[in-house]
Short mmCIF file of C-alpha atoms in Angstrom, two decimals:
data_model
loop_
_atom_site.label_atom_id
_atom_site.label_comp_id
_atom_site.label_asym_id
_atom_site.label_seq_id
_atom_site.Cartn_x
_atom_site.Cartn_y
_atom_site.Cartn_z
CA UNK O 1 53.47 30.90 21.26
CA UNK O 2 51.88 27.32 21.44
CA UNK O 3 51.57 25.70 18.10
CA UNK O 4 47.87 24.46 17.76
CA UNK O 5 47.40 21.13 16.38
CA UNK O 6 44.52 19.42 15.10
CA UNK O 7 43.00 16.45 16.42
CA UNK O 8 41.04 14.38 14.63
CA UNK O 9 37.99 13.19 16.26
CA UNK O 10 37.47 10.10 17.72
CA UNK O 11 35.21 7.96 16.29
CA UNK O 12 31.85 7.36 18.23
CA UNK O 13 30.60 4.19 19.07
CA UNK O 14 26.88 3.88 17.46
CA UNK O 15 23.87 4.49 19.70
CA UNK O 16 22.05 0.88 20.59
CA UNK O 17 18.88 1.01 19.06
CA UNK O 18 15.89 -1.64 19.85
CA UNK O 19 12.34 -2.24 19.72
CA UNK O 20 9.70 -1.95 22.84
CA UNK O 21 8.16 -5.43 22.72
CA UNK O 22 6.58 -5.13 25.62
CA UNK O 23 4.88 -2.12 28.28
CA UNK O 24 4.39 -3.40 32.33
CA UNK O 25 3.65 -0.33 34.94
CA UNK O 26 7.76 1.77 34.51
CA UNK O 27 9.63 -0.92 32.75
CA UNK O 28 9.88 -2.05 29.03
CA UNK O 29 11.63 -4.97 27.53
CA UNK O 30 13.24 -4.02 24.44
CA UNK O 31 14.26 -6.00 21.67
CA UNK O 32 18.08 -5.10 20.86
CA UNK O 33 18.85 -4.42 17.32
CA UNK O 34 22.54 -5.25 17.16
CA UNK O 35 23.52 -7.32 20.33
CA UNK O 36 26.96 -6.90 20.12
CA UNK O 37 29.64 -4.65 22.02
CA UNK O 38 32.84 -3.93 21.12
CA UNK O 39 33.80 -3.73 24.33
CA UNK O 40 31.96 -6.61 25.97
CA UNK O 41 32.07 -9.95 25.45
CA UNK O 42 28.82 -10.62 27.68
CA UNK O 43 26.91 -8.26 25.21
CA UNK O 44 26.86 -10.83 22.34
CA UNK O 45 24.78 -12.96 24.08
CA UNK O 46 22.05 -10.81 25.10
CA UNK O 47 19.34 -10.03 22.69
CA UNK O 48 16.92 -7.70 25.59
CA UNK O 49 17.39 -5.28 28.10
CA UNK O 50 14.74 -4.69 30.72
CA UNK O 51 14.81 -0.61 30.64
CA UNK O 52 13.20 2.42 32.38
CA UNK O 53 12.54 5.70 30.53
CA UNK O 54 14.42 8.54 31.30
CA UNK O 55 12.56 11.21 33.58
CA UNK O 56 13.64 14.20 30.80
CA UNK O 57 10.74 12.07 28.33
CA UNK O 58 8.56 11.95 31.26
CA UNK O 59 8.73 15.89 31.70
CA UNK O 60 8.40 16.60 27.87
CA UNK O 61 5.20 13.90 27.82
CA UNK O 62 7.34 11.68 25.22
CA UNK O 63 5.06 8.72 25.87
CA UNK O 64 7.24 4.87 24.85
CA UNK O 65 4.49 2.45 23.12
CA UNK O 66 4.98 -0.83 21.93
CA UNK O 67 6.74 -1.11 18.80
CA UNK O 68 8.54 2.37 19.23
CA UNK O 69 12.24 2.06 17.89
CA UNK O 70 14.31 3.63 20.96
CA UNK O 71 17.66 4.60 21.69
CA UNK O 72 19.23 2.88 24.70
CA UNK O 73 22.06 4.07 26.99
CA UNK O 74 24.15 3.19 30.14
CA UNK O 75 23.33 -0.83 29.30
CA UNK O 76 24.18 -3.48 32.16
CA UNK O 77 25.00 -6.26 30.59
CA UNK O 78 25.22 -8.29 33.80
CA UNK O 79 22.00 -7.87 35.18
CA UNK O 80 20.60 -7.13 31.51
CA UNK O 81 19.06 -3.64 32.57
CA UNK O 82 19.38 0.15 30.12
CA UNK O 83 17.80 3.13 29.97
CA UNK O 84 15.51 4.41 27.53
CA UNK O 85 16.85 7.95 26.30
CA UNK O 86 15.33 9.11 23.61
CA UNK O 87 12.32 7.78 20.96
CA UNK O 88 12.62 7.59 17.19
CA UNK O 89 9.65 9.06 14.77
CA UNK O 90 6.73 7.15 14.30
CA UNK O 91 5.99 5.88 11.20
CA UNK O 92 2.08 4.77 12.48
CA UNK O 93 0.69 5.08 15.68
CA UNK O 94 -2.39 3.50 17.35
CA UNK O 95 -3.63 4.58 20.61
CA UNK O 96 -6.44 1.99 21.04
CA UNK O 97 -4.44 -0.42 21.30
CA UNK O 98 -1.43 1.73 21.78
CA UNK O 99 0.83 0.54 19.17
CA UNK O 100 3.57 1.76 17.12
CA UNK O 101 4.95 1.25 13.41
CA UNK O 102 2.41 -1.11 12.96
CA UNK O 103 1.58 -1.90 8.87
CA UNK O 104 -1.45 -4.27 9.20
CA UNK O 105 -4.36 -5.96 11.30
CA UNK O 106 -4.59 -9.30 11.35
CA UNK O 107 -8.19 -9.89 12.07
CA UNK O 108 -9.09 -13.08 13.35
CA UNK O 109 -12.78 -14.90 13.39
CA UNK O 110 -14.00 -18.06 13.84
CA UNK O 111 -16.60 -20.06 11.93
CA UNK O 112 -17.83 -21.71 14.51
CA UNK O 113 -17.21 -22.02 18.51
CA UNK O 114 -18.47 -19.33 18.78
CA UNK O 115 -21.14 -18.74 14.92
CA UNK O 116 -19.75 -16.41 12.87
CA UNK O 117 -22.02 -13.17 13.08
CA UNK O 118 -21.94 -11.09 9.99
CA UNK O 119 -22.81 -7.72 11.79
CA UNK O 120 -20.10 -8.51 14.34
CA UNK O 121 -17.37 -9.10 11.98
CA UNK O 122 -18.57 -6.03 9.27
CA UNK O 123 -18.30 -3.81 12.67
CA UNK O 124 -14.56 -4.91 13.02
CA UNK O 125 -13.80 -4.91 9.48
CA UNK O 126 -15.16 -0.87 9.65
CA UNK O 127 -12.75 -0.21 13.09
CA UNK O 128 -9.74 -1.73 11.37
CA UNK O 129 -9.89 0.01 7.64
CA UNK O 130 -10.75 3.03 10.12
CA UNK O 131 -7.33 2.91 11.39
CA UNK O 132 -5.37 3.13 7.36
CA UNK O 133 -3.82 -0.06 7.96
CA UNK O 134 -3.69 -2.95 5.27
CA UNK O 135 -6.65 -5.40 6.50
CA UNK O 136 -5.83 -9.30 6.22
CA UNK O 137 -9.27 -11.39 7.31
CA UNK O 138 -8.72 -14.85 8.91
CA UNK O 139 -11.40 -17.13 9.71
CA UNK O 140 -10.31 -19.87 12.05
CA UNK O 141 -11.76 -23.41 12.75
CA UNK O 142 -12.57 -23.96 9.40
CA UNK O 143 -12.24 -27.35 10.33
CA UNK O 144 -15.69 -27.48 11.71
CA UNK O 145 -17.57 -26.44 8.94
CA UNK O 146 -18.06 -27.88 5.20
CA UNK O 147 -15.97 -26.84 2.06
CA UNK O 148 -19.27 -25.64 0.76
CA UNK O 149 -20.23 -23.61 3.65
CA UNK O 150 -16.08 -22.29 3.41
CA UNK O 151 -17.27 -21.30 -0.15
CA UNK O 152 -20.20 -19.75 0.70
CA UNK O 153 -18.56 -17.75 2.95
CA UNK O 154 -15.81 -16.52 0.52
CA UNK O 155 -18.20 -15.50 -1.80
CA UNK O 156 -19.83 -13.39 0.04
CA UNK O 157 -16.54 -12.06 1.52
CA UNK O 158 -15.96 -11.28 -1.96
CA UNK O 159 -18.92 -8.91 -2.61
CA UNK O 160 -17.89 -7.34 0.85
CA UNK O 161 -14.62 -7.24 -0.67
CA UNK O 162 -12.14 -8.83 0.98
CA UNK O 163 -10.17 -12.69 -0.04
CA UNK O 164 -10.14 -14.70 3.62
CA UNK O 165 -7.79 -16.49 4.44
CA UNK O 166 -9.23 -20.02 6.16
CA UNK O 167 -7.14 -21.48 8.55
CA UNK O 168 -7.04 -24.61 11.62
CA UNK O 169 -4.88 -24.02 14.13
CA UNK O 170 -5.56 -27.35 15.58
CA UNK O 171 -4.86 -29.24 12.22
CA UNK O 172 -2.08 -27.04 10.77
CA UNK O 173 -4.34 -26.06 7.96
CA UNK O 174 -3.63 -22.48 6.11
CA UNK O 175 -0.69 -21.36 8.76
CA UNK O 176 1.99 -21.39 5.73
CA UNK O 177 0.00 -18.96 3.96
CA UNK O 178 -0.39 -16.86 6.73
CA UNK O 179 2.78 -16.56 7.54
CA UNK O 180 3.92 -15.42 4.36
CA UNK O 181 1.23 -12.62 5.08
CA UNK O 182 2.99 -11.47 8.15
CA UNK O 183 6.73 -11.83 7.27
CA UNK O 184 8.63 -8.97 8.28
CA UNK O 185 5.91 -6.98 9.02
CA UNK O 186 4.82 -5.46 12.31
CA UNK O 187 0.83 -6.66 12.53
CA UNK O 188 -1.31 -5.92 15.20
CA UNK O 189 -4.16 -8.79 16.26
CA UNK O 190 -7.69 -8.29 16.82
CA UNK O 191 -10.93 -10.33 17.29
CA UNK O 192 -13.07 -11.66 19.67
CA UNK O 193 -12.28 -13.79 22.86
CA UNK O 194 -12.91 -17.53 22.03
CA UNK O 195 -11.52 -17.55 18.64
CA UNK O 196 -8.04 -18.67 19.02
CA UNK O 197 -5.85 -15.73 18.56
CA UNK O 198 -3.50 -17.31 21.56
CA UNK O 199 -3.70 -20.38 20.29
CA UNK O 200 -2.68 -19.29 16.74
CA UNK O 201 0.30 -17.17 18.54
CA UNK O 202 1.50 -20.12 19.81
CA UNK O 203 1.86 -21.84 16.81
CA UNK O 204 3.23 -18.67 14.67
CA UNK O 205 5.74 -18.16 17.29
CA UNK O 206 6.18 -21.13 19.64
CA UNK O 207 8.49 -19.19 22.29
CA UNK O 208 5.17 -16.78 23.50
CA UNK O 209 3.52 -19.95 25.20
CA UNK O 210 0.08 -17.93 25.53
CA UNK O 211 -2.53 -19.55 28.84
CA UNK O 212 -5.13 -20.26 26.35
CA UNK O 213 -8.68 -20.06 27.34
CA UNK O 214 -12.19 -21.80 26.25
CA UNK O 215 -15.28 -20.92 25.09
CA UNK O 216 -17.96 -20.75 27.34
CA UNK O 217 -20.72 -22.67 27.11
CA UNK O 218 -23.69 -20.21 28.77
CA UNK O 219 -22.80 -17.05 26.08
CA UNK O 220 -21.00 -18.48 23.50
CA UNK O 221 -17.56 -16.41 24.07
CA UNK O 222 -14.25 -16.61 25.30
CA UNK O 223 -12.70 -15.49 28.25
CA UNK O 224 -10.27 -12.69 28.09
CA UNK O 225 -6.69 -14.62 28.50
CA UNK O 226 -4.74 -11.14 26.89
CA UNK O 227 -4.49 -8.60 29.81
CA UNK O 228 -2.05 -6.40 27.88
CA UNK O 229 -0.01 -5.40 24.75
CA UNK O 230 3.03 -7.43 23.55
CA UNK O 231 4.61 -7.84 20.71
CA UNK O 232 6.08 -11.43 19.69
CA UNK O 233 8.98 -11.86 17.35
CA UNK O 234 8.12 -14.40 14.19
CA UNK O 235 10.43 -17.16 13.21
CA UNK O 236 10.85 -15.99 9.60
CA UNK O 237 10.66 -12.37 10.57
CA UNK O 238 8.11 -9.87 11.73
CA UNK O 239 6.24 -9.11 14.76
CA UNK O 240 2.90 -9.65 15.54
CA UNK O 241 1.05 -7.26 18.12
CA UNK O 242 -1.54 -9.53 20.61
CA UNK O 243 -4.05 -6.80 21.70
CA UNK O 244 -6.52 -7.60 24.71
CA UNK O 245 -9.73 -9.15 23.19
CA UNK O 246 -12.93 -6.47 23.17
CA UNK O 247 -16.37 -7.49 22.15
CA UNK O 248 -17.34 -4.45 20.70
CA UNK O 249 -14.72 -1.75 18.87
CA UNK O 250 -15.84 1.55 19.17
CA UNK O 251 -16.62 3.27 16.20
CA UNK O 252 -14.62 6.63 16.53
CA UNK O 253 -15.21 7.81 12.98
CA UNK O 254 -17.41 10.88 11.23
CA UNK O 255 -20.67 10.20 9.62
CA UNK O 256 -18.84 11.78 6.52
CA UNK O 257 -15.77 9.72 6.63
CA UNK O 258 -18.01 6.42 7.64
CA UNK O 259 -18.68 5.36 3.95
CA UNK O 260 -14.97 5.02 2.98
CA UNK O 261 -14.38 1.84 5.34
CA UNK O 262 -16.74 -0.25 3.46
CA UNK O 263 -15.16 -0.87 0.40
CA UNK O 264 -18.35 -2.08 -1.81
CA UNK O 265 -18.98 1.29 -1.42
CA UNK O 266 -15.79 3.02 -2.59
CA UNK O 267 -16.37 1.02 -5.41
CA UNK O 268 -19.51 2.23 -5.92
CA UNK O 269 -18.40 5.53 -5.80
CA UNK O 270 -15.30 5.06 -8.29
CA UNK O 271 -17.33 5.07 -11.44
CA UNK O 272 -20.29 7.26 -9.96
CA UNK O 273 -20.58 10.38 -7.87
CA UNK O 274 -23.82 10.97 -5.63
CA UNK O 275 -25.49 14.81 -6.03
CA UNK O 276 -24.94 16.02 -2.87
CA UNK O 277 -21.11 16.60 -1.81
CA UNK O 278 -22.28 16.02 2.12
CA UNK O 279 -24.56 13.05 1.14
CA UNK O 280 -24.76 10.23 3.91
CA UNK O 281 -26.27 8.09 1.50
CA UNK O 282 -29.39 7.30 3.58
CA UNK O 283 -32.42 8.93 2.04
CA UNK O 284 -30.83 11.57 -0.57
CA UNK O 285 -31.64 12.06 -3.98
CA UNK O 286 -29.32 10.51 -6.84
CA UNK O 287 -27.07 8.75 -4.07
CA UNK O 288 -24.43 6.74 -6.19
CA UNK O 289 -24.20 4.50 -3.19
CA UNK O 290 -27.34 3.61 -1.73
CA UNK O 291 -29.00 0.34 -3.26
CA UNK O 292 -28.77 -3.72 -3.22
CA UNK O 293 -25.46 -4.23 -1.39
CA UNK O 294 -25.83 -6.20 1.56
CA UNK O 295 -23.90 -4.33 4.20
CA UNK O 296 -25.62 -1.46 3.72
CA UNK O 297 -27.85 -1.97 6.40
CA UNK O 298 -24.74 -2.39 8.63
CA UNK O 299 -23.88 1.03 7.27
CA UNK O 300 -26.73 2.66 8.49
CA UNK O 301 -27.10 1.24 12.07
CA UNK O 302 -23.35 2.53 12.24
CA UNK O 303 -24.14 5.73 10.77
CA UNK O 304 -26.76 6.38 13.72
CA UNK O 305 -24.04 5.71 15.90
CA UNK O 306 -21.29 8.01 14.39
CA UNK O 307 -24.18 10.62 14.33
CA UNK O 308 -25.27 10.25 17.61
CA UNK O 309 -21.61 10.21 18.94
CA UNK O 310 -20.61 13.56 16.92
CA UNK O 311 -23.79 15.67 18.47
CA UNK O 312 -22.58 14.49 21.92
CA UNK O 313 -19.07 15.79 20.94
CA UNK O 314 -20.59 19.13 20.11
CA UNK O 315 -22.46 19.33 23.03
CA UNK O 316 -19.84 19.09 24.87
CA UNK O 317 -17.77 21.41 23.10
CA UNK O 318 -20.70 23.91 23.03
CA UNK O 319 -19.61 26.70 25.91
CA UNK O 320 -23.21 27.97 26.03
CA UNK O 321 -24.39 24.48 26.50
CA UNK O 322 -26.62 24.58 29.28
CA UNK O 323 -26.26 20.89 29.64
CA UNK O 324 -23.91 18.64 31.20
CA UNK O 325 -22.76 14.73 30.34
CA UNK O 326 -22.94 12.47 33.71
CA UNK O 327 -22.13 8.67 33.07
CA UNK O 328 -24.28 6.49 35.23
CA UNK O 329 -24.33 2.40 36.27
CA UNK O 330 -23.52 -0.04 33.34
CA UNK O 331 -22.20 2.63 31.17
CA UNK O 332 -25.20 4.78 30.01
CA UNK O 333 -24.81 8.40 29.55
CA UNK O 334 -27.64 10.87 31.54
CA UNK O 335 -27.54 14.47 30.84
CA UNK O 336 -28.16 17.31 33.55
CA UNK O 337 -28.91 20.79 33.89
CA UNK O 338 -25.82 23.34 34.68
CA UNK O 339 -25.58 25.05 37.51
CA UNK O 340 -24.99 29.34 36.36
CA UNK O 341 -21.47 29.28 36.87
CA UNK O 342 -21.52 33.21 37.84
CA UNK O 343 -23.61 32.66 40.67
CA UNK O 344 -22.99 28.97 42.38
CA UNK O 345 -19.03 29.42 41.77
CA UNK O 346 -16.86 30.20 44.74
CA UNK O 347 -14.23 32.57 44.94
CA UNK O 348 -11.04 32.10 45.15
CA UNK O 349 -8.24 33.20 47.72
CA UNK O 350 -6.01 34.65 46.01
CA UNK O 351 -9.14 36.87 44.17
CA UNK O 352 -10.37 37.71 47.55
CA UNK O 353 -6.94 38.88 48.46
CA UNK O 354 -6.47 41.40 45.75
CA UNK O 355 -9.84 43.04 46.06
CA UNK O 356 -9.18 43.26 50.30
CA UNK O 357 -5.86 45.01 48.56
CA UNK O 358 -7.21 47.31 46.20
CA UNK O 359 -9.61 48.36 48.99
CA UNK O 360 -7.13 49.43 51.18
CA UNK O 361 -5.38 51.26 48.37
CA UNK O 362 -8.49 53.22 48.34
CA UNK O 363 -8.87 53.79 51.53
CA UNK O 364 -5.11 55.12 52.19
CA UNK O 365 -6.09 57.69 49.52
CA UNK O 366 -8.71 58.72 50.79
CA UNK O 367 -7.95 62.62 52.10
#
């Protein structure tokens, strides 16, 4: 009889881990973690792998986002190519823009070139607090304004309640404290075209070398010079997200949940509670919020539009609606009547089939 012996087991080299910087079409550049191979020498030197995703994700719908922390396998050192195999749990996720394990916005505005507009930037400030994300407000060019307009507009930034933080890309002014703001952080960008966002990139982290664009001068705004997500690795640590610029973030919230992104109002309601539990805080007695705060105007032109939004959504999801959605030219939404779906429908084959079946059944026994 064989004597059995015990082998230990051998020890495992660890699984390379890295970070999606990047999403073009099939392929993702990822950011490796530890560079290093025991048995490679070539591996030291290389800090990303171009990879594809392994078709098993692609069956189970495991979609890879930018930021995701991935496991990589079979990596070609050579021609600096891997595989992604499998994706680690999310700690956030964002799906417009798609983004993952992001912990803040960076939302950036510009005095001037193009004018600051209040409603603009309070509609922004409600889409990022909308996504649970730390919000860190950065108004650009403050070159080109006075320090008593720059007070002016921190005061009132104040009452809104948030501290900005004013910066000049083009004279260096502010970028120190910013940067403390983003180290080792993953922080997603946002703002209009036209306010510098590649331009302040470029100076955060001088390896990205952004095509920055300019103002134009017939509307005012900038041309879109971000086509898609990327994230771009900070010299003292972090990453910051550079999201494709939009002019106007769509408001995806409730017309409950709409009151807790302005936070003058959560104030409000800390040392006060309104009558109503469902109160919108437009026209209800004993509201704790309504009153002589100045972006509560804002709140209600974005309350019409949360409201509006929600009875399309239950329109649609009405089964006995007897209306359909069509979306016409430049965007605008025209409803139509149903057809009965009983009586316009076709049948199908294989329907057909089985009644042509069950009818010969009968007729076979028939005596």
């Amino acid at each position: 009889m064989s004597e059995i012996v015990d082998i230990p087991p051998s020890e495992l080299s660890p699984p390379l881990l890295g970070t999606v910087l990047a999403v073009q079409a099939n392929f993702y550049e990822v950011r490796l973690e530890s560079s290093c191979d025991q048995d490679s020498d070539v591996a030291c030197y290389v800090s990303t792998l171009l990879c594809t995703r392994r078709s098993r994700l692609k069956k189970i719908g495991q979609r890879v986002m930018v930021g995701d922390r991935v496991v990589i396998e079979e990596p070609d050192w050579t021609g600096n190519r891997g595989a992604i195999a499998d994706v680690l749990p999310r700690i956030t996720q964002l799906d417009r823009p798609p983004v993952a394990n992001a912990e803040q916005i960076l939302l950036v505005f510009a005095l001037e070139e193009p004018t600051l507009d209040p409603y603009q930037l309070s509609r922004f400030l409600v889409k990022a607090e909308s996504t649970g994300f730390q919000v860190c407000l950065c108004l650009n060019k403050s070159d080109l304004v006075t320090k008593e307009e720059q007070q002016q507009w921190q005061q009132r930034l104040k009452a809104w309640g948030y501290q900005p933080i004013f910066i000049s890309v083009y004279n260096n002014i502010g970028l120190a404290e910013l940067s403390d703001r983003l180290n080792q952080k993953i922080t997603v960008l946002a703002g209009l075209s036209g306010v510098g966002k590649s331009s302040l990139i470029n100076q955060l982290a001088p390896e990205a070398n952004l095509r920055v664009g300019e103002v134009t001068g017939k509307l005012g705004r900038g041309r879109h010079t971000t086509r898609h997500v990327e994230l771009f690795e900070l010299p003292q640590g972090g990453l910051l997200a550079d999201t494709p610029g939009f002019n106007q973030p769509d408001l995806d919230c409730t017309p409950a949940n709409l009151i807790h992104y302005f936070p003058e109002a959560q104030q409000r309601l800390a040392v006060a509670n309104c009558q109503f539990s469902d109160c919108l805080h437009r026209d209800e007695p004993n509201c704790a919020v309504r009153g002589e705060w100045e972006r509560y105007d804002h709140y209600l032109g974005f309350l019409e539009e949360a409201i509006a939004r929600q009875e399309r959504l239950n329109q649609q999801a009405d089964p006995e609606s007897t209306l359909k959605a069509k979306t016409k030219g430049k965007g605008q939404t025209q409803y139509e009547p149903k057809l009965e779906t009983k009586k316009y429908r076709r049948r199908s084959r294989r329907t057909q089939q089985q009644d042509l079946e069950e009818l010969y059944q009968e007729i076979e026994d028939l005596p």
